[in-house]
CSV table of C-alpha atoms and ligand atoms in Angstrom, one decimal:
chain,number,residue,atom,x,y,z
A,1,MET,CA,171.2,100.2,81.5
A,2,THR,CA,169.1,97.1,81.2
A,3,ILE,CA,168.2,95.5,77.9
A,4,ASP,CA,164.6,95.6,76.5
A,5,TYR,CA,164.6,92.4,74.5
A,6,ILE,CA,161.6,93.4,72.4
A,7,GLU,CA,163.0,96.7,71.4
A,8,THR,CA,166.5,95.3,70.7
A,9,GLY,CA,164.9,92.5,68.7
A,10,LYS,CA,163.1,95.1,66.6
A,11,ILE,CA,166.4,97.0,66.0
A,12,ILE,CA,168.2,93.8,65.0
A,13,ALA,CA,165.3,92.8,62.7
A,14,SER,CA,165.5,96.2,61.0
A,15,LEU,CA,169.3,96.1,60.6
A,16,THR,CA,169.3,92.5,59.3
A,17,GLU,CA,166.2,92.6,57.0
A,18,GLY,CA,166.8,90.2,54.1
A,19,GLU,CA,170.2,89.1,55.4
A,20,THR,CA,171.1,85.4,55.5
A,21,ASP,CA,174.9,85.5,56.0
A,22,GLU,CA,175.5,83.8,59.3
A,23,VAL,CA,178.6,85.8,60.3
A,24,ALA,CA,176.9,89.1,59.4
A,25,LEU,CA,173.9,88.2,61.5
A,26,MET,CA,176.1,87.1,64.4
A,27,ALA,CA,178.2,90.3,64.2
A,28,THR,CA,175.1,92.5,64.3
A,29,VAL,CA,173.5,90.6,67.2
A,30,VAL,CA,176.5,90.7,69.4
A,31,CYS,CA,177.0,94.5,68.7
A,32,GLU,CA,173.4,95.3,69.6
A,33,LEU,CA,173.3,93.0,72.7
A,34,HIS,CA,176.6,94.0,74.1
A,35,HIS,CA,175.8,97.7,74.2
A,36,ALA,CA,172.3,97.3,75.5
A,37,ASP,CA,173.0,96.1,79.0
A,38,ASP,CA,175.6,97.1,81.6
A,39,ARG,CA,175.7,93.5,82.9
A,40,PHE,CA,177.1,92.2,79.5
A,41,ASP,CA,180.9,92.3,79.8
A,42,TRP,CA,181.6,89.8,77.1
A,43,THR,CA,179.1,88.9,74.3
A,44,GLY,CA,179.9,86.5,71.6
A,45,PHE,CA,179.2,83.5,69.5
A,46,TYR,CA,181.0,80.2,69.2
A,47,ARG,CA,180.3,78.3,66.0
A,48,VAL,CA,180.1,74.6,65.2
A,49,THR,CA,182.9,74.3,62.6
A,50,GLU,CA,183.3,70.5,62.8
A,51,PRO,CA,181.6,67.7,64.8
A,52,GLU,CA,182.0,68.3,68.6
A,53,VAL,CA,184.0,71.5,68.1
A,54,LEU,CA,183.2,75.1,68.7
A,55,LYS,CA,185.3,77.9,67.3
A,56,ILE,CA,185.0,81.6,68.2
A,57,GLY,CA,182.8,83.8,66.1
A,58,PRO,CA,181.9,87.5,66.2
A,59,TYR,CA,182.2,88.9,69.7
A,60,GLN,CA,182.5,92.1,71.8
A,61,GLY,CA,184.8,92.4,74.8
A,62,GLY,CA,188.2,91.1,75.7
A,63,HIS,CA,189.9,88.3,73.7
A,64,GLY,CA,188.1,85.0,73.9
A,65,CYS,CA,189.6,81.5,73.6
A,66,LEU,CA,189.5,80.3,70.0
A,67,VAL,CA,188.5,76.6,70.3
A,68,ILE,CA,186.1,74.8,72.7
A,69,PRO,CA,185.4,71.1,72.4
A,70,PHE,CA,181.8,70.1,73.2
A,71,ALA,CA,183.3,68.2,76.2
A,72,ARG,CA,184.5,71.4,77.9
A,73,GLY,CA,183.2,74.6,79.5
A,74,VAL,CA,179.8,76.2,79.8
A,75,CYS,CA,179.7,76.6,76.0
A,76,GLY,CA,180.5,73.0,75.4
A,77,ALA,CA,177.7,72.0,77.9
A,78,ALA,CA,175.2,74.2,76.0
A,79,ALA,CA,176.2,72.7,72.6
A,80,ARG,CA,176.3,69.1,74.0
A,81,THR,CA,173.0,69.2,75.8
A,82,GLY,CA,171.1,71.7,73.7
A,83,GLU,CA,170.0,73.4,76.9
A,84,VAL,CA,170.5,77.0,78.1
A,85,GLN,CA,173.3,77.2,80.8
A,86,LEU,CA,172.5,79.8,83.4
A,87,VAL,CA,175.5,80.0,85.7
A,88,ASP,CA,175.2,82.2,88.8
A,89,ASP,CA,178.8,81.5,89.9
A,90,VAL,CA,181.3,80.4,87.2
A,91,ASP,CA,183.8,79.2,89.9
A,92,ALA,CA,181.2,76.6,90.9
A,93,PHE,CA,180.7,75.3,87.4
A,94,PRO,CA,182.9,72.2,86.8
A,95,GLY,CA,185.2,72.8,83.9
A,96,HIS,CA,184.4,76.4,83.4
A,97,ILE,CA,186.8,78.0,81.0
A,98,ALA,CA,187.9,81.4,82.2
A,99,CYS,CA,188.7,83.8,79.4
A,100,ALA,CA,188.8,86.7,81.8
A,101,SER,CA,189.5,86.4,85.6
A,102,SER,CA,186.9,89.1,86.2
A,103,THR,CA,184.0,86.9,85.0
A,104,ARG,CA,181.6,85.9,87.8
A,105,SER,CA,178.4,84.7,86.0
A,106,GLU,CA,177.5,83.5,82.6
A,107,ILE,CA,174.6,82.6,80.3
A,108,VAL,CA,175.1,80.4,77.2
A,109,LEU,CA,172.3,79.5,74.8
A,110,PRO,CA,172.4,77.1,71.9
A,111,VAL,CA,171.7,78.8,68.5
A,112,ARG,CA,169.7,76.8,65.9
A,113,ALA,CA,168.8,77.3,62.2
A,114,GLY,CA,165.2,77.0,61.1
A,115,ASP,CA,165.7,73.3,60.3
A,116,GLY,CA,167.0,72.6,63.9
A,117,ARG,CA,170.7,72.5,62.9
A,118,LEU,CA,173.0,73.6,65.7
A,119,LEU,CA,174.9,76.7,64.4
A,120,GLY,CA,176.7,77.3,67.6
A,121,VAL,CA,176.1,79.0,71.0
A,122,LEU,CA,175.7,82.6,72.3
A,123,ASP,CA,177.9,83.3,75.3
A,124,ILE,CA,177.4,86.3,77.6
A,125,ASP,CA,179.7,86.8,80.6
A,126,SER,CA,179.2,89.2,83.4
A,127,ASP,CA,181.6,90.6,86.1
A,128,GLN,CA,178.6,90.7,88.4
A,129,PRO,CA,177.6,87.5,90.3
A,130,ALA,CA,174.3,85.9,89.5
A,131,ALA,CA,173.7,88.6,86.8
A,132,PHE,CA,171.3,86.5,84.6
A,133,THR,CA,167.7,85.4,85.1
A,134,GLN,CA,165.2,83.1,83.5
A,135,ALA,CA,163.8,86.3,81.8
A,136,ASP,CA,167.1,86.8,80.1
A,137,ALA,CA,167.1,83.2,78.9
A,138,GLU,CA,163.6,83.6,77.5
A,139,GLY,CA,164.3,87.0,75.9
A,140,LEU,CA,167.6,85.9,74.3
A,141,ALA,CA,166.1,82.6,73.1
A,142,THR,CA,163.2,84.4,71.4
A,143,LEU,CA,165.6,86.9,69.8
A,144,LEU,CA,168.0,84.2,68.6
A,145,ALA,CA,165.1,82.2,67.0
A,146,SER,CA,163.8,85.3,65.3
A,147,VAL,CA,167.2,86.0,63.7
A,148,PHE,CA,168.6,82.6,63.0
A,149,GLY,CA,165.4,80.8,62.3
A,150,ARG,CA,165.5,82.2,58.8
A,151,LEU,CA,168.6,80.1,58.0
B,1,LIG,N1,183.4,80.7,79.7
B,1,LIG,C1,183.2,79.9,78.5
B,1,LIG,C2,184.4,80.1,77.6
B,1,LIG,C3,184.3,81.3,76.6
B,1,LIG,S1,185.0,82.7,77.4
B,1,LIG,O1,184.1,83.0,78.5
B,1,LIG,C4,184.7,84.0,76.2
B,1,LIG,C5,183.1,78.4,78.8
B,1,LIG,O2,183.3,78.0,80.0
B,1,LIG,O3,182.7,77.7,77.9
């Protein structure tokens, strides 16, 4: 099954109408994303809880590491640079943090509130190599802006 970002965005919009609690929004987003695509083997948020520190938020899949400094990992790179990280081969990414040995590729996007504040990052891991494309980056970025832009 491959995700339809527009349809999934509509479902999430309906489920979260009027909601402004960050954790409730994150929990709903990861639930709908994770079950919408067979490539998504781990789907979760890391939140900015103090300067230069990410802590795990709502997620689906095996256990994820609890704390990631901005200086480390794919998630830290997304938080540090503000840029989407599209990683075809995690073993080729310097400093990749492996929460599961089965992970082969990964996409991580920064998550911003409507005022531009960095709330955290969305991390999706796949056991398939080169699982993610620019279309995923664009579809996810649009979906995240529609949900968290209200904050
Ligand atoms: N791979 C991420 C760490 C989070 S686990 O994959 C859930 C990273 O390198 O930042």
